[in-house]
Coordinates of C-alpha atoms in Angstrom, one line a residue:
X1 CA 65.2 -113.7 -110.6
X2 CA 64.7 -117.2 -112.4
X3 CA 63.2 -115.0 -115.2
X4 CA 66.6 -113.0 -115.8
X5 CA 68.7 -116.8 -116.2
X6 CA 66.5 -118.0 -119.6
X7 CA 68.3 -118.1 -122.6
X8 CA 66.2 -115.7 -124.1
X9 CA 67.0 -113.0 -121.5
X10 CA 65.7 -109.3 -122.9
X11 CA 66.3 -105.8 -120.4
X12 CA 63.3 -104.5 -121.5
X13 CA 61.1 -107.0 -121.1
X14 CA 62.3 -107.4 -117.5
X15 CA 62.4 -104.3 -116.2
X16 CA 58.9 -103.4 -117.6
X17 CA 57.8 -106.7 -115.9
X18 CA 59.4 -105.9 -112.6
X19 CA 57.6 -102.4 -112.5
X20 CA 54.2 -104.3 -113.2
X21 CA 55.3 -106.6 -110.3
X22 CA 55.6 -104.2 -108.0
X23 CA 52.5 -102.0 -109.4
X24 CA 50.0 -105.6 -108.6
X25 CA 51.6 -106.3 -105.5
X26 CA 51.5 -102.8 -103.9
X27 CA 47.7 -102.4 -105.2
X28 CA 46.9 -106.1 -103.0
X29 CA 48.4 -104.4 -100.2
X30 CA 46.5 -101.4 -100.1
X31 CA 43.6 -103.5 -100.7
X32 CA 44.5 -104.4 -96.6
X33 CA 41.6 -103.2 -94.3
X34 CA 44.6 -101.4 -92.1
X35 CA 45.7 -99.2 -94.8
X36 CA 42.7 -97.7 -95.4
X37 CA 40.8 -95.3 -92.4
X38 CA 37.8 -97.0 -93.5
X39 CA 39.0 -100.3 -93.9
X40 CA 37.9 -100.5 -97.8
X41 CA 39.0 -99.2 -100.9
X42 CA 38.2 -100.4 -104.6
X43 CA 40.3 -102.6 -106.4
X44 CA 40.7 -99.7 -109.4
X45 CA 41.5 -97.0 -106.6
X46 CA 44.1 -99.2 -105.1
X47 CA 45.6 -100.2 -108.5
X48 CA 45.4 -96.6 -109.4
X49 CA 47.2 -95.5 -106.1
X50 CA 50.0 -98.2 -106.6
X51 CA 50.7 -97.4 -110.3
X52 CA 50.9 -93.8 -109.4
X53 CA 53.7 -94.5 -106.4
X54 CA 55.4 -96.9 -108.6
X55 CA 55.7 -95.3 -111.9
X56 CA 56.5 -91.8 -108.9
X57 CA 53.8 -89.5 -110.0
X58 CA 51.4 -88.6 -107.4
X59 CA 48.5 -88.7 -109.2
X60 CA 46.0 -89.4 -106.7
X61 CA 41.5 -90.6 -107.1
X62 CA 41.0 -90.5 -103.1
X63 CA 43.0 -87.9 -100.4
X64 CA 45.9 -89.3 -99.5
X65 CA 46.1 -87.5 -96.2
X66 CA 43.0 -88.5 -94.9
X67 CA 41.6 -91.7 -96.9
X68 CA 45.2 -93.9 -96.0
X69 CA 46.5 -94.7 -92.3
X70 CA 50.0 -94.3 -91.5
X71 CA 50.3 -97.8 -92.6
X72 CA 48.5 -97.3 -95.7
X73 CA 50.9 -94.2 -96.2
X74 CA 54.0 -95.9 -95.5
X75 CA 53.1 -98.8 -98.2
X76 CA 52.6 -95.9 -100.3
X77 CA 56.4 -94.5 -99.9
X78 CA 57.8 -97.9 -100.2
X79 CA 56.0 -98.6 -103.4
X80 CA 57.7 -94.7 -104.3
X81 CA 61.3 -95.2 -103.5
X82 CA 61.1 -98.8 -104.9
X83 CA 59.8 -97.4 -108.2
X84 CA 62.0 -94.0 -108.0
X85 CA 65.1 -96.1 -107.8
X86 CA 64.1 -98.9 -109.9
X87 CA 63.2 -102.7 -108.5
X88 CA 66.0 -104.8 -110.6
X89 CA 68.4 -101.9 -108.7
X90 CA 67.1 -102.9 -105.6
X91 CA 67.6 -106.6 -106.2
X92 CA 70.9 -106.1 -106.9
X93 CA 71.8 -104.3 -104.3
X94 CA 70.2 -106.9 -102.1
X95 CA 72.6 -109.9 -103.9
X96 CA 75.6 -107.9 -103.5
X97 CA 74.7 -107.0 -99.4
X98 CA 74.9 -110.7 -99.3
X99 CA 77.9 -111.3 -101.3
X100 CA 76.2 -112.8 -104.3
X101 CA 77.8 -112.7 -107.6
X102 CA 76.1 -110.3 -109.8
X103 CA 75.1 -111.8 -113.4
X104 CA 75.4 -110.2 -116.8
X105 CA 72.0 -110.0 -116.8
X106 CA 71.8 -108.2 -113.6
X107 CA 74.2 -105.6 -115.2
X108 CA 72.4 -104.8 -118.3
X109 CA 69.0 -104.5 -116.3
X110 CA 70.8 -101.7 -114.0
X111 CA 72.7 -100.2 -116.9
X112 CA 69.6 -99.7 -118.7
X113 CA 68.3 -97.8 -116.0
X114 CA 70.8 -95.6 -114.9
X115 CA 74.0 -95.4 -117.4
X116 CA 74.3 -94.7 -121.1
X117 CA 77.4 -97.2 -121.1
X118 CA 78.9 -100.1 -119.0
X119 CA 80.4 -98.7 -115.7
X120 CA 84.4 -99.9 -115.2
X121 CA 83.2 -100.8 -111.3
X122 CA 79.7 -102.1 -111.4
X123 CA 79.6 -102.6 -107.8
X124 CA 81.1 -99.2 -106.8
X125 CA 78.6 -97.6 -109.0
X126 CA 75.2 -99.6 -106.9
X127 CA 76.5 -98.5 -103.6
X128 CA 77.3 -94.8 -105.1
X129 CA 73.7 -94.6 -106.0
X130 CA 72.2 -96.1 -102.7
X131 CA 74.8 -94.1 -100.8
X132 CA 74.0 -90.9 -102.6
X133 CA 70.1 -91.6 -102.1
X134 CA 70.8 -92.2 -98.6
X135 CA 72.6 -88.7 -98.0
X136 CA 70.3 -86.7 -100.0
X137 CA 66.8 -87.8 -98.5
X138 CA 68.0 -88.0 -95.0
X139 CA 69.6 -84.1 -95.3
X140 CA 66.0 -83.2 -97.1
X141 CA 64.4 -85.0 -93.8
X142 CA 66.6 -82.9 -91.4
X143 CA 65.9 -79.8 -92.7
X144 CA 62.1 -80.4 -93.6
X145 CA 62.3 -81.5 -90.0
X146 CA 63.4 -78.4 -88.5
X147 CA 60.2 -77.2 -89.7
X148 CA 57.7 -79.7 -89.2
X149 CA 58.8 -80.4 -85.3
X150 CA 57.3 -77.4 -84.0
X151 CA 54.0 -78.1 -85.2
X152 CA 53.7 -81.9 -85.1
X153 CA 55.9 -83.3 -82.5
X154 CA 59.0 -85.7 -82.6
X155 CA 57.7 -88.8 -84.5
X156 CA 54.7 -87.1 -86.5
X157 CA 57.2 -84.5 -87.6
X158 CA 60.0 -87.1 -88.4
X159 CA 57.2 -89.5 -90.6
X160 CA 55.8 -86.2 -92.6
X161 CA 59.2 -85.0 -93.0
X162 CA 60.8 -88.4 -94.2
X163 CA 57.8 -88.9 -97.0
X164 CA 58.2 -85.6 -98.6
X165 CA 61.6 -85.9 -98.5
X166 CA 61.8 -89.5 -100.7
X167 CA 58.6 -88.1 -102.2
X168 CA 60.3 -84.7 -103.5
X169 CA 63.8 -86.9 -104.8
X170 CA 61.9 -89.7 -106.1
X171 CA 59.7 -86.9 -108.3
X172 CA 57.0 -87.8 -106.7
X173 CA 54.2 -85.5 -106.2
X174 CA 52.3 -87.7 -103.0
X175 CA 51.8 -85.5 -100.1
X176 CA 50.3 -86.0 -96.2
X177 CA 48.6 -83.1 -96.7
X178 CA 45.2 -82.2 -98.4
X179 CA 46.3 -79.6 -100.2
X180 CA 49.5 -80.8 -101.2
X181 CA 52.0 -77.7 -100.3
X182 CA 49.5 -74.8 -100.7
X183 CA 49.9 -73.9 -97.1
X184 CA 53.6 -74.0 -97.4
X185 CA 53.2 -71.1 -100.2
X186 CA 55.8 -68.4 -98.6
X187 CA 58.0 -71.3 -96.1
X188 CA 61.5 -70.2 -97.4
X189 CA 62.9 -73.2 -96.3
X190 CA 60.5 -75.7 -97.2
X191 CA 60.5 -74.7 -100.7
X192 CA 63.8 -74.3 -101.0
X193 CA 64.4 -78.0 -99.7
X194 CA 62.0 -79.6 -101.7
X195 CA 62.8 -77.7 -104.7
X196 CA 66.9 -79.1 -104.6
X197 CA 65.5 -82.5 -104.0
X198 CA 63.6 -82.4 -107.1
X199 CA 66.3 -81.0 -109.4
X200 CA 68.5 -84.1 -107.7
X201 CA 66.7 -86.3 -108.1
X202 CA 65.9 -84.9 -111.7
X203 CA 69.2 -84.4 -112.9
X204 CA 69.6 -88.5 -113.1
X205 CA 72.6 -90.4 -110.4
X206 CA 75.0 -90.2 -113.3
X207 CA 75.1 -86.5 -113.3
X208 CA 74.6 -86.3 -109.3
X209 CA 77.9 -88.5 -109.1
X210 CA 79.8 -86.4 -111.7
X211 CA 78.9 -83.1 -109.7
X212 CA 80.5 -84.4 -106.5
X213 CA 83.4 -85.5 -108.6
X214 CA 83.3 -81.5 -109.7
X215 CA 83.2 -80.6 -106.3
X216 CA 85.9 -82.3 -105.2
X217 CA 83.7 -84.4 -102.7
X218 CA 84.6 -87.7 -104.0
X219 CA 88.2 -87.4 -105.0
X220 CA 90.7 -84.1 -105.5
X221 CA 91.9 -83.9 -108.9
X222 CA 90.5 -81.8 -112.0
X223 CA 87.6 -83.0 -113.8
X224 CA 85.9 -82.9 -116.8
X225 CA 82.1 -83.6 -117.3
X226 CA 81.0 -85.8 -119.6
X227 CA 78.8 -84.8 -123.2
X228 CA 75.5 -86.1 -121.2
X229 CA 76.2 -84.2 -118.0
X230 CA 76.8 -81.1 -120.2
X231 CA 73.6 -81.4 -122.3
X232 CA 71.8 -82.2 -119.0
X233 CA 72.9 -79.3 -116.8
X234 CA 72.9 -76.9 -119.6
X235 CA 69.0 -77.8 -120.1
X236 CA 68.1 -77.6 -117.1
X237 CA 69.1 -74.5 -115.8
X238 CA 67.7 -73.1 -119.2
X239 CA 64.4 -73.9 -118.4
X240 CA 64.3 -73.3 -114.8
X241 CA 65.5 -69.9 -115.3
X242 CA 63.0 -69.0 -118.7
X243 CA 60.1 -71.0 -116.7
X244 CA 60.7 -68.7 -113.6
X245 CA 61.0 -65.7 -115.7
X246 CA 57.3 -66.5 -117.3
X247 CA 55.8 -67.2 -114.8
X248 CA 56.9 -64.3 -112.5
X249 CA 56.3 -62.0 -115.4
X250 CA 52.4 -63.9 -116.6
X251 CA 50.7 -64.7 -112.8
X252 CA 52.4 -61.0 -110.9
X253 CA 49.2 -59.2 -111.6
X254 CA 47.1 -62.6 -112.1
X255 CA 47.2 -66.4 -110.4
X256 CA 50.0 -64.7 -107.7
X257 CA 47.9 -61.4 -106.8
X258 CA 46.9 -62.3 -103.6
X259 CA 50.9 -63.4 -102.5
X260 CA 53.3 -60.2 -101.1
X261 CA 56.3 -60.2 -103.4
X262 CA 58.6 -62.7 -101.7
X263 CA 56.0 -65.4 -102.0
X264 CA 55.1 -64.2 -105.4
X265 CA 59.2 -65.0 -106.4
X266 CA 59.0 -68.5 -104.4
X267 CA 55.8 -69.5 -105.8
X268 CA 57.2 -68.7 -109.5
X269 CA 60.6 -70.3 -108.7
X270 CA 58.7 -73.6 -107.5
X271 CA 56.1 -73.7 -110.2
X272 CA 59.0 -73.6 -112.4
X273 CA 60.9 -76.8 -111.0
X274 CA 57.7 -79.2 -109.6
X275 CA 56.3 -79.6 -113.5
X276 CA 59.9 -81.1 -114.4
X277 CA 58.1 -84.6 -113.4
X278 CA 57.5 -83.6 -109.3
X279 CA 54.0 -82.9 -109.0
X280 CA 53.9 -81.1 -105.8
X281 CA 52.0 -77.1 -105.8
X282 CA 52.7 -74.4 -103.7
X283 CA 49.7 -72.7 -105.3
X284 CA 46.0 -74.0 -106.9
X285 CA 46.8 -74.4 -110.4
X286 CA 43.8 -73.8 -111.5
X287 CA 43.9 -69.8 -110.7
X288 CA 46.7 -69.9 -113.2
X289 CA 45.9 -68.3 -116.8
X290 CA 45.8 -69.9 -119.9
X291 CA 49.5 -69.3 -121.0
X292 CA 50.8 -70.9 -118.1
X293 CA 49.0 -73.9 -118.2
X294 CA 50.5 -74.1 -121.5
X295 CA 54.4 -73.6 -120.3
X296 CA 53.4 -76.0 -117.4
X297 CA 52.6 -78.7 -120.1
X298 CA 55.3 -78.1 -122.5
X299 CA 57.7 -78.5 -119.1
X300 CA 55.8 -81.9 -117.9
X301 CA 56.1 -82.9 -121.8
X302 CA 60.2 -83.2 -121.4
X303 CA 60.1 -84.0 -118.0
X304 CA 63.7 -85.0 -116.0
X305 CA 66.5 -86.4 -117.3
X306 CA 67.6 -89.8 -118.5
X307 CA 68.8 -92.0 -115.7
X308 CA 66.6 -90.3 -113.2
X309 CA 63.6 -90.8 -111.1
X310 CA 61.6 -88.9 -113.6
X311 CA 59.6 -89.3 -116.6
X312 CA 59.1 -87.4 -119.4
X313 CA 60.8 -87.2 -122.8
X314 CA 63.9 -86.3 -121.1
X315 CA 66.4 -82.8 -121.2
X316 CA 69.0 -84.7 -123.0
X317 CA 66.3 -85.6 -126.0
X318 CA 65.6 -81.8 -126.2
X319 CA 68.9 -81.3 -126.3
X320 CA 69.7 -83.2 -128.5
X321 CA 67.0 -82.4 -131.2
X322 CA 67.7 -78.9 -130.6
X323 CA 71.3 -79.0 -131.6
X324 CA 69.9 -81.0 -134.8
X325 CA 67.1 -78.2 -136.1
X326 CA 70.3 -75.7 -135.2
X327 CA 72.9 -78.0 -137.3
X328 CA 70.3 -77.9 -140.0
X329 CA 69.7 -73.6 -139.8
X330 CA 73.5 -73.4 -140.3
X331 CA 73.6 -75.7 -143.1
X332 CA 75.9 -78.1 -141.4
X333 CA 76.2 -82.1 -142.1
X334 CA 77.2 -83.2 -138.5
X335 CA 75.1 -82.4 -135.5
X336 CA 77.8 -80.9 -133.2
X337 CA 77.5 -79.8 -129.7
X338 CA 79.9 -79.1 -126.8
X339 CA 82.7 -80.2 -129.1
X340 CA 81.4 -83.2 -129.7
X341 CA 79.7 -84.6 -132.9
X342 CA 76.8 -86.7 -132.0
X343 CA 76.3 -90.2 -133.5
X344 CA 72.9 -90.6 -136.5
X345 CA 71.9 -93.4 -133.8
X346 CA 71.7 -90.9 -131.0
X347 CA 69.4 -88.7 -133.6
X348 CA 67.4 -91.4 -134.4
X349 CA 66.3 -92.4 -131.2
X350 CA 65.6 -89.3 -129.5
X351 CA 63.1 -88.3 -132.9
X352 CA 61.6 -91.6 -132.4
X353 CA 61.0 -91.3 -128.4
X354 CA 59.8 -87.7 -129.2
X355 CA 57.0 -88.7 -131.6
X356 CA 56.3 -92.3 -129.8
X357 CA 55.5 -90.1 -126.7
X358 CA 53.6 -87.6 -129.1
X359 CA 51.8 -90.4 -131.0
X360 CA 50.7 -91.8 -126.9
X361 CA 49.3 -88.5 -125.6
X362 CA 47.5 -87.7 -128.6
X363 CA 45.8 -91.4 -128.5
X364 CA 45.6 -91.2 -124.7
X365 CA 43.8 -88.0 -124.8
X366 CA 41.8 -89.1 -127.8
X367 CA 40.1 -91.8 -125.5
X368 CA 40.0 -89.7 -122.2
X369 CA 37.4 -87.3 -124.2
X370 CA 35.5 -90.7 -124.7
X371 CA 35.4 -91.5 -121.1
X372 CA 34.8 -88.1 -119.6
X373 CA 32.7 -86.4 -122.0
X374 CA 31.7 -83.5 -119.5
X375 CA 35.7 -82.7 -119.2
X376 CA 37.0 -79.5 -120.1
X377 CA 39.9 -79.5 -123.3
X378 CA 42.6 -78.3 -120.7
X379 CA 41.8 -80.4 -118.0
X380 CA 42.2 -83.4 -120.3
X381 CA 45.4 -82.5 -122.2
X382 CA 47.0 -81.6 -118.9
X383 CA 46.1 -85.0 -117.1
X384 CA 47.4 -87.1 -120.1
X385 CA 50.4 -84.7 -120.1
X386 CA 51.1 -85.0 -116.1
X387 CA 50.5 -88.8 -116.8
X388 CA 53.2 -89.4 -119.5
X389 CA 56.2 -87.3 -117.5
X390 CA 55.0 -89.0 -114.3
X391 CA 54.5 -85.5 -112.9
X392 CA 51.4 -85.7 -110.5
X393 CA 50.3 -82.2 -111.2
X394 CA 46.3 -81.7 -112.3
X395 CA 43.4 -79.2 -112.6
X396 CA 41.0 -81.2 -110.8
X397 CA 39.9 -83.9 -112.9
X398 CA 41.6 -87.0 -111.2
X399 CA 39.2 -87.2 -108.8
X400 CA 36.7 -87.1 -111.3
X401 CA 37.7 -89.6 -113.8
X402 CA 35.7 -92.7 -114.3
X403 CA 36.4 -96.3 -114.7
X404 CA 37.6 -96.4 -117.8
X405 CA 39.3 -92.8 -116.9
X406 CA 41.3 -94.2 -114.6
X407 CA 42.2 -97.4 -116.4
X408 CA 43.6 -95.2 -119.1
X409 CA 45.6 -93.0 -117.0
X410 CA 46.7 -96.4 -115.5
X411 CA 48.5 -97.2 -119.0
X412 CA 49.5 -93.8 -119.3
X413 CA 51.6 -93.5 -116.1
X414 CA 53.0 -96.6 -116.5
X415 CA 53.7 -96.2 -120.6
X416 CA 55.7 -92.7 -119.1
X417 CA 57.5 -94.5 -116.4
X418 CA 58.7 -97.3 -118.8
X419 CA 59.5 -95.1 -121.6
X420 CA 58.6 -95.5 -125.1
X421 CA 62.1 -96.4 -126.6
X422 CA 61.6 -99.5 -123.8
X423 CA 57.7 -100.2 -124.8
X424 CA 58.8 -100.4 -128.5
X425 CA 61.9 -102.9 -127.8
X426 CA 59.6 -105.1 -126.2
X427 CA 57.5 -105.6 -129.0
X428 CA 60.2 -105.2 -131.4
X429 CA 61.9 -108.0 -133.3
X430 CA 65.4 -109.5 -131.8
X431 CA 66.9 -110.4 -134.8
X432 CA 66.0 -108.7 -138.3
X433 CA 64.5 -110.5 -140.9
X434 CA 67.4 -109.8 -143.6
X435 CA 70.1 -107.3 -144.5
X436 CA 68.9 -105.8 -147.9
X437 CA 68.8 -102.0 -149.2
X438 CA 66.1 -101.0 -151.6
X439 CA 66.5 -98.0 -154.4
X440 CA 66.6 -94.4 -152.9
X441 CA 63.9 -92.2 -154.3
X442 CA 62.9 -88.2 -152.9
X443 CA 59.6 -87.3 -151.5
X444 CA 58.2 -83.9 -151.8
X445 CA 58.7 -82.3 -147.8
X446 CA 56.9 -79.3 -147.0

């Protein structure tokens, strides 16, 4: 914490530091002869493992089922929840259990994180976000539980049900089992289960809080949602429902053939949500068709939403660019939506995070044809894609990748988790050279 009390204090710079922190001290760990069943694993494996957990991805270069021990796996969903909910939110929550005074500092780092503006109650907001973390993974345990218990026992059951539960809210696509979810493909109730703890733990805590307010959990009185929750919800349920809608209507006949009709609707409906940054399959992605593998990276390419566990451009970004290119089709000066009119600064920096993250993937993917010459175009793309928006989600190359493969991944997954916006305040100046305007002259567009 010295680091947050220099006079030169800067959020970015911290938080991306804490996440590296956590991404060097997790990989020594797993480095541990008892996390591993054969009591070794490379350096670049391990670092690979603990930048995928961290930055919640699930990305994975060796089985996590079978190459960690239950040690080795629990290291792994620490290193998940402490990167899902964010380390400086962790160390605050830590001062204020003890009754330390929280700093500016401390506030700006959590702020950054989680709110678009400075909470009245900054303490009431930490313990709404633990609390609410708290409640929601141990309701996904009790249900995946009622499931898992009659095939693996009280404490096996408990363990498996308590990792996919913080794995599924965190956005996390690490699984105990080989295949991920594939042998879960018709299980009403573990899709369903794991499909709400991704959307909650999609939607960001900001919007999680203001539903309960909706819903009268929290307090009784009306309420209004704010601009951001709007844009949020309102994306989100539009691409469940036209992601759902595709793929039911592209994989009936095709990727889904071999599934009755109920699991056919399940596997569509969880296909739909698990790009949105989760990374867990119900089905082997790589029976899908072309088309789909397309949707799936256009979904992992805007990912969750801001304030989340999830990575991504974010919902609110498309949102927000959407409501520009529709101000612009009906000739209008302001960019209004839900009432509201948005501000140039809010236009400018969801552009610039769109093409930042473009301008990444495109040089990410440029060097992962370098490093795996032998790869297929799709497999690439939809690696760097599931990188980026911390999804966890692949065709099969993962295991494959080499060194240098993995290194770039590495950067990837942990340029996603960050965010670009955050990457390009760290190496942006403080304080501008000098307030001056040059001459305006047109450029010939289009």
């Amino acid at each position: 914490m010295a680091l947050l009390r220099q006079k030169r204090f800067h959020p970015a710079r911290v938080l991306a530091l804490s996440f590296l922190v956590a991404i060097v001290s997790g990989s020594i760990v797993l480095l541990l002869p008892v996390c591993t069943v054969s009591g070794k694993i490379s350096f670049i494996d391990a670092l690979f493992t603990a930048t995928s957990a961290v930055c919640v991805t699930g990305l994975i270069v060796v089985d996590t089922a079978t190459y960690f021990t239950r040690l080795g796996q629990a290291v792994i969903l620490i290193l998940i929840q402490l990167g899902g909910l964010g380390i400086m939110t962790f160390s605050t929550f830590i001062l204020l259990a003890a009754g330390r005074r929280i700093s500016i500092q401390d506030r700006i780092l959590v702020q950054e994180s989680f709110m678009p503006s400075a909470p009245r109650d900054f303490r009431a907001v930490i313990r709404n976000i633990f609390l609410m973390t708290a409640i929601i993974e141990l309701a996904g345990t009790a249900l995946l539980f009622l499931r898992f218990y009659p095939r693996f026992g009280p404490l096996e059951a408990l363990f498996i049900s308590l990792f996919h539960a913080i794995a599924a809210f965190c956005n996390a696509g690490f699984s105990t089992f080989s295949d991920n979810l594939q042998g879960f493909t018709g299980d009403i109730l573990i899709n369903l289960t794991i499909i709400f703890l991704i959307i909650l733990g999609g939607l960001g805590f900001l919007v999680i809080q203001e539903c309960f307010y909706f819903l009268k959990i929290f307090r009784k009185k009306r309420f209004h949602f704010s601009l951001h929750s709007k844009i949020v919800l309102s994306v989100t349920v539009g691409l469940i429902i036209s992601a759902f809608l595709l793929l039911l209507f592209l994989e009936w006949t095709h990727g889904f053939n071999q599934l009755d009709w109920k699991e056919k609707i399940l596997a569509s409906l969880f296909q739909a949500v698990t790009p949105r940054t989760a990374g867990f399959n119900t089905v082997d992605l790589r029976q899908l068709q072309l088309a789909s593998i397309f949707l799936l990276i256009g979904l992992m390419f805007v990912g969750a939403s801001p304030g989340s566990t999830g990575g991504g451009i974010k919902t609110a970004t498309l949102g927000v660019i959407g409501a520009f290119i529709r101000s612009k089709l009906m000739a209008r000066e302001r960019v209004n939506l839900f009432y509201r009119t948005l501000p140039e600064e809010c236009l400018m920096r969801s552009f610039t995070l769109f093409f930042l993250a473009l301008a990444w993937i495109a040089l990410a993917s440029f060097l992962l044809f370098l490093a795996q010459p032998g790869a297929m175009m799709r497999e690439v793309f939809f690696e760097v894609f599931s990188a980026f928006g911390t999804v966890g989600l692949s065709l099969g190359l993962t295991p494959e990748l080499t060194p240098w493969g993995k290194l770039i991944i590495i950067f990837t997954m942990y340029f996603g988790r960050i965010g670009p916006l955050t990457m390009l305040a760290i190496f942006s100046r403080t304080r501008p050279v000098g307030q001056f305007e040059y001459v305006e002259e047109a450029v010939m567009i289009g």
